[in-house]
PDB file of C-alpha atoms in Angstrom:
ATOM      1  CA  MET W 989      88.599 159.827  64.473  1.00  0.00           C
ATOM      2  CA  SER W 990      89.777 156.202  64.046  1.00  0.00           C
ATOM      3  CA  ASP W 991      87.638 154.611  66.907  1.00  0.00           C
ATOM      4  CA  GLU W 992      85.400 155.185  69.800  1.00  0.00           C
ATOM      5  CA  ASN W 993      88.060 156.069  72.327  1.00  0.00           C
ATOM      6  CA  GLY W 994      89.278 159.312  70.717  1.00  0.00           C
ATOM      7  CA  THR W 995      92.458 158.463  69.273  1.00  0.00           C
ATOM      8  CA  PRO W 996      92.998 160.461  65.960  1.00  0.00           C
ATOM      9  CA  ASP W 997      92.888 158.845  62.572  1.00  0.00           C
ATOM     10  CA  THR W 998      96.604 157.956  61.642  1.00  0.00           C
ATOM     11  CA  SER W 999      95.901 156.790  58.282  1.00  0.00           C
ATOM     12  CA  LYS W1000      97.628 159.847  56.643  1.00  0.00           C
ATOM     13  CA  GLY W1001     100.922 159.056  58.391  1.00  0.00           C
ATOM     14  CA  GLY W1002     102.835 161.083  60.806  1.00  0.00           C
ATOM     15  CA  PRO W1003     103.445 161.097  64.583  1.00  0.00           C
ATOM     16  CA  ARG W1004     100.700 160.261  66.949  1.00  0.00           C
ATOM     17  CA  PRO W1005     100.016 162.172  70.071  1.00  0.00           C
ATOM     18  CA  GLU W1006     100.651 160.438  73.336  1.00  0.00           C
ATOM     19  CA  PRO W1007      97.932 159.844  75.558  1.00  0.00           C
ATOM     20  CA  ILE W1008      97.668 161.573  79.023  1.00  0.00           C
ATOM     21  CA  ARG W1009      96.218 159.603  82.064  1.00  0.00           C
ATOM     22  CA  PHE W1010      92.602 160.243  82.251  1.00  0.00           C
ATOM     23  CA  PHE W1011      92.469 162.255  79.115  1.00  0.00           C
ATOM     24  CA  GLY W1012      93.524 160.159  76.476  1.00  0.00           C
ATOM     25  CA  THR W1013      94.133 162.123  73.410  1.00  0.00           C
ATOM     26  CA  THR W1014      91.390 164.446  73.934  1.00  0.00           C
ATOM     27  CA  TRP W1015      93.904 166.994  74.951  1.00  0.00           C
ATOM     28  CA  VAL W1016      95.023 167.550  71.336  1.00  0.00           C
ATOM     29  CA  ASP W1017      91.782 169.277  70.184  1.00  0.00           C
ATOM     30  CA  HIS W1018      90.124 169.693  73.566  1.00  0.00           C
ATOM     31  CA  ASP W1019      87.244 167.507  72.626  1.00  0.00           C
ATOM     32  CA  GLY W1020      85.557 164.254  73.746  1.00  0.00           C
ATOM     33  CA  GLY W1021      84.489 165.698  77.041  1.00  0.00           C
ATOM     34  CA  TYR W1022      87.863 167.358  77.735  1.00  0.00           C
ATOM     35  CA  ALA W1023      86.565 170.114  79.953  1.00  0.00           C
ATOM     36  CA  ALA W1024      84.358 167.606  81.966  1.00  0.00           C
ATOM     37  CA  ARG W1025      87.257 165.467  82.342  1.00  0.00           C
ATOM     38  CA  ARG W1026      89.467 168.377  83.584  1.00  0.00           C
ATOM     39  CA  ALA W1027      86.831 169.128  86.223  1.00  0.00           C
ATOM     40  CA  ALA W1028      86.522 165.592  87.269  1.00  0.00           C
ATOM     41  CA  VAL W1029      90.403 165.301  87.584  1.00  0.00           C
ATOM     42  CA  ALA W1030      90.370 168.535  89.695  1.00  0.00           C
ATOM     43  CA  ALA W1031      87.518 167.597  91.883  1.00  0.00           C
ATOM     44  CA  GLY W1032      89.086 164.001  92.256  1.00  0.00           C
ATOM     45  CA  SER W1033      92.527 164.899  93.204  1.00  0.00           C
ATOM     46  CA  LEU W1034      91.407 167.521  95.753  1.00  0.00           C
ATOM     47  CA  ALA W1035      88.845 165.048  97.250  1.00  0.00           C
ATOM     48  CA  THR W1036      91.515 162.323  97.370  1.00  0.00           C
ATOM     49  CA  ALA W1037      93.897 164.875  98.994  1.00  0.00           C
ATOM     50  CA  ALA W1038      91.311 165.792 101.598  1.00  0.00           C
ATOM     51  CA  VAL W1039      90.626 162.168 102.443  1.00  0.00           C
ATOM     52  CA  SER W1040      94.247 161.536 102.756  1.00  0.00           C
ATOM     53  CA  CYS W1041      94.686 164.379 105.171  1.00  0.00           C
ATOM     54  CA  LEU W1042      91.870 162.746 107.395  1.00  0.00           C
ATOM     55  CA  VAL W1043      93.592 159.549 107.355  1.00  0.00           C
ATOM     56  CA  LEU W1044      96.952 161.196 108.282  1.00  0.00           C
ATOM     57  CA  GLY W1045      94.730 162.899 110.961  1.00  0.00           C
ATOM     58  CA  PHE W1046      93.760 159.437 112.375  1.00  0.00           C
ATOM     59  CA  ALA W1047      97.497 158.576 112.255  1.00  0.00           C
ATOM     60  CA  TYR W1048      98.371 161.579 114.449  1.00  0.00           C
ATOM     61  CA  GLN W1049      95.603 160.799 116.897  1.00  0.00           C
ATOM     62  CA  GLY W1050      97.242 157.166 117.097  1.00  0.00           C
ATOM     63  CA  LEU W1051     100.507 158.457 117.970  1.00  0.00           C
ATOM     64  CA  GLN W1052      98.817 160.617 120.604  1.00  0.00           C
ATOM     65  CA  ILE W1053      97.035 157.672 122.057  1.00  0.00           C
ATOM     66  CA  ALA W1054     100.197 155.361 121.902  1.00  0.00           C
ATOM     67  CA  ASN W1055     101.894 158.108 123.821  1.00  0.00           C
ATOM     68  CA  VAL W1056     105.201 157.701 121.722  1.00  0.00           C
ATOM     69  CA  GLY W1057     106.543 161.011 122.867  1.00  0.00           C
ATOM     70  CA  LYS W1058     106.816 164.538 121.617  1.00  0.00           C
ATOM     71  CA  PRO W1059     109.982 163.902 119.300  1.00  0.00           C
ATOM     72  CA  VAL W1060     108.557 160.920 117.629  1.00  0.00           C
ATOM     73  CA  THR W1061     105.336 162.878 116.755  1.00  0.00           C
ATOM     74  CA  LEU W1062     107.099 165.942 115.702  1.00  0.00           C
ATOM     75  CA  LEU W1063     109.399 163.926 113.579  1.00  0.00           C
ATOM     76  CA  VAL W1064     106.570 162.092 111.753  1.00  0.00           C
ATOM     77  CA  VAL W1065     104.585 165.586 111.206  1.00  0.00           C
ATOM     78  CA  VAL W1066     107.794 167.166 109.720  1.00  0.00           C
ATOM     79  CA  MET W1067     108.702 164.097 107.671  1.00  0.00           C
ATOM     80  CA  PHE W1068     105.055 164.120 105.918  1.00  0.00           C
ATOM     81  CA  ALA W1069     105.116 167.982 105.515  1.00  0.00           C
ATOM     82  CA  VAL W1070     108.829 168.108 103.895  1.00  0.00           C
ATOM     83  CA  CYS W1071     107.940 164.982 101.753  1.00  0.00           C
ATOM     84  CA  SER W1072     104.783 166.536 100.713  1.00  0.00           C
ATOM     85  CA  VAL W1073     106.325 169.653  99.497  1.00  0.00           C
ATOM     86  CA  LEU W1074     109.301 167.987  97.733  1.00  0.00           C
ATOM     87  CA  ALA W1075     106.784 165.821  95.960  1.00  0.00           C
ATOM     88  CA  PHE W1076     104.549 168.904  94.853  1.00  0.00           C
ATOM     89  CA  GLY W1077     107.806 170.563  93.425  1.00  0.00           C
ATOM     90  CA  HIS W1078     108.718 167.254  91.657  1.00  0.00           C
ATOM     91  CA  THR W1079     105.298 166.573  90.228  1.00  0.00           C
ATOM     92  CA  TRP W1080     104.991 170.011  89.149  1.00  0.00           C
ATOM     93  CA  GLY W1081     108.116 169.899  87.304  1.00  0.00           C
ATOM     94  CA  ALA W1082     107.230 166.584  85.834  1.00  0.00           C
ATOM     95  CA  PHE W1083     104.442 168.689  84.008  1.00  0.00           C
ATOM     96  CA  THR W1084     106.925 170.709  82.149  1.00  0.00           C
ATOM     97  CA  LYS W1085     109.831 168.310  81.324  1.00  0.00           C
ATOM     98  CA  ARG W1086     110.371 164.620  81.244  1.00  0.00           C
ATOM     99  CA  PRO W1087     111.816 163.385  84.666  1.00  0.00           C
ATOM    100  CA  ASP W1088     114.975 161.188  84.500  1.00  0.00           C
ATOM    101  CA  PRO W1089     113.682 157.666  85.116  1.00  0.00           C
ATOM    102  CA  GLU W1090     116.732 156.854  87.554  1.00  0.00           C
ATOM    103  CA  ARG W1091     116.085 159.959  89.701  1.00  0.00           C
ATOM    104  CA  GLN W1092     112.342 158.964  89.552  1.00  0.00           C
ATOM    105  CA  ALA W1093     113.264 155.636  90.879  1.00  0.00           C
ATOM    106  CA  THR W1094     115.399 156.862  93.692  1.00  0.00           C
ATOM    107  CA  LEU W1095     112.517 159.259  94.803  1.00  0.00           C
ATOM    108  CA  ARG W1096     109.705 156.775  94.622  1.00  0.00           C
ATOM    109  CA  GLY W1097     109.811 156.426  98.494  1.00  0.00           C
ATOM    110  CA  LEU W1098     109.959 160.125  98.979  1.00  0.00           C
ATOM    111  CA  LEU W1099     106.876 160.566  96.608  1.00  0.00           C
ATOM    112  CA  ALA W1100     104.917 157.805  98.255  1.00  0.00           C
ATOM    113  CA  ILE W1101     105.368 159.517 101.708  1.00  0.00           C
ATOM    114  CA  GLY W1102     104.444 162.864 100.027  1.00  0.00           C
ATOM    115  CA  PHE W1103     101.533 161.920  97.967  1.00  0.00           C
ATOM    116  CA  ILE W1104      99.336 164.675  99.453  1.00  0.00           C
ATOM    117  CA  GLY W1105     101.713 167.020  97.667  1.00  0.00           C
ATOM    118  CA  SER W1106     101.566 165.089  94.324  1.00  0.00           C
ATOM    119  CA  LEU W1107      97.736 165.050  94.497  1.00  0.00           C
ATOM    120  CA  LEU W1108      97.889 168.924  95.264  1.00  0.00           C
ATOM    121  CA  ALA W1109     100.026 169.589  92.330  1.00  0.00           C
ATOM    122  CA  TYR W1110      97.612 167.471  90.087  1.00  0.00           C
ATOM    123  CA  PHE W1111      94.785 169.511  91.314  1.00  0.00           C
ATOM    124  CA  ALA W1112      96.497 172.789  90.800  1.00  0.00           C
ATOM    125  CA  ARG W1113      97.633 172.027  87.180  1.00  0.00           C
ATOM    126  CA  SER W1114      94.140 170.528  86.349  1.00  0.00           C
ATOM    127  CA  LEU W1115      92.684 174.038  86.810  1.00  0.00           C
ATOM    128  CA  SER W1116      94.496 175.381  83.762  1.00  0.00           C
ATOM    129  CA  GLU W1117      95.157 172.486  81.604  1.00  0.00           C
ATOM    130  CA  ALA W1118      95.364 168.534  81.480  1.00  0.00           C
ATOM    131  CA  PRO W1119      98.312 167.776  83.682  1.00  0.00           C
ATOM    132  CA  GLY W1120     101.289 167.484  81.461  1.00  0.00           C
ATOM    133  CA  GLU W1121      99.506 168.824  78.277  1.00  0.00           C
ATOM    134  CA  LYS W1122     101.932 171.582  77.662  1.00  0.00           C
ATOM    135  CA  LEU W1123     104.860 169.192  77.553  1.00  0.00           C
ATOM    136  CA  HIS W1124     103.030 166.678  75.464  1.00  0.00           C
ATOM    137  CA  ARG W1125     101.543 169.417  73.059  1.00  0.00           C
ATOM    138  CA  GLN W1126     105.214 170.856  72.617  1.00  0.00           C
ATOM    139  CA  GLU W1127     106.638 167.401  71.674  1.00  0.00           C
ATOM    140  CA  TYR W1128     103.900 166.452  69.488  1.00  0.00           C
ATOM    141  CA  GLU W1129     103.942 169.710  67.410  1.00  0.00           C
ATOM    142  CA  THR W1130     107.589 169.341  67.237  1.00  0.00           C
ATOM    143  CA  ALA W1131     107.268 165.894  65.949  1.00  0.00           C
ATOM    144  CA  ARG W1132     104.597 166.991  63.523  1.00  0.00           C
ATOM    145  CA  ALA W1133     106.850 169.881  62.275  1.00  0.00           C
ATOM    146  CA  ALA W1134     109.743 167.544  61.577  1.00  0.00           C
ATOM    147  CA  HIS W1135     107.434 164.966  59.993  1.00  0.00           C
ATOM    148  CA  GLU W1136     105.922 167.547  57.847  1.00  0.00           C
ATOM    149  CA  LYS W1137     109.352 168.967  57.008  1.00  0.00           C
ATOM    150  CA  ARG W1138     110.457 165.275  55.876  1.00  0.00           C
ATOM    151  CA  ALA W1139     107.450 164.801  53.897  1.00  0.00           C
ATOM    152  CA  THR W1140     107.457 168.009  51.916  1.00  0.00           C
ATOM    153  CA  ARG W1141     111.207 167.351  50.949  1.00  0.00           C
ATOM    154  CA  ARG W1142     110.269 164.246  49.000  1.00  0.00           C
ATOM    155  CA  THR W1143     108.434 165.701  45.958  1.00  0.00           C
ATOM    156  CA  GLY W1144     108.949 164.394  42.435  1.00  0.00           C
ATOM    157  CA  ASP W1145     110.064 161.061  41.086  1.00  0.00           C
ATOM    158  CA  PRO W1146     113.493 160.362  42.721  1.00  0.00           C
ATOM    159  CA  SER W1147     114.369 157.892  39.781  1.00  0.00           C
ATOM    160  CA  ARG W1148     114.226 160.962  37.510  1.00  0.00           C
ATOM    161  CA  LYS W1149     116.641 163.063  39.516  1.00  0.00           C
ATOM    162  CA  ARG W1150     119.409 164.724  37.320  1.00  0.00           C
ATOM    163  CA  ARG W1151     122.951 163.580  38.185  1.00  0.00           C
ATOM    164  CA  SER W1152     125.656 165.927  37.701  1.00  0.00           C
TER     165      SER W1152
END
């Protein structure tokens, strides 16, 4: 390791693994407290989702106290439910393939409203791996294989190459 934060030594050259939020590069070798971080991320995202549901419950009670009417209350509840389901699906999909930045920008409002769905997707994924680890590992191993292929082709002294 090159320093205290768990980044691998790259003095040999080659691609560097991309850090994952809350995990850094510990996902590469599952070292540096990887299991504890996964447990903490799972517990933290589930606790945050639970607290968020309590806050939304208070908002619902505020709508009841304000006596805004059934249609408005129903509209707010359905909006949060639909946005949470869509945010869950989008966040879950982002763990397996890179999202399009333009589409991500257009969905920012929906993801903000459906934040509970994103938190639940983060919780569910952290039960099996670091969220996004499969995608990062696939990209990292592809880059390493390409680097090794390039490095092994360069053998010998190019100035002594036979010309025909």
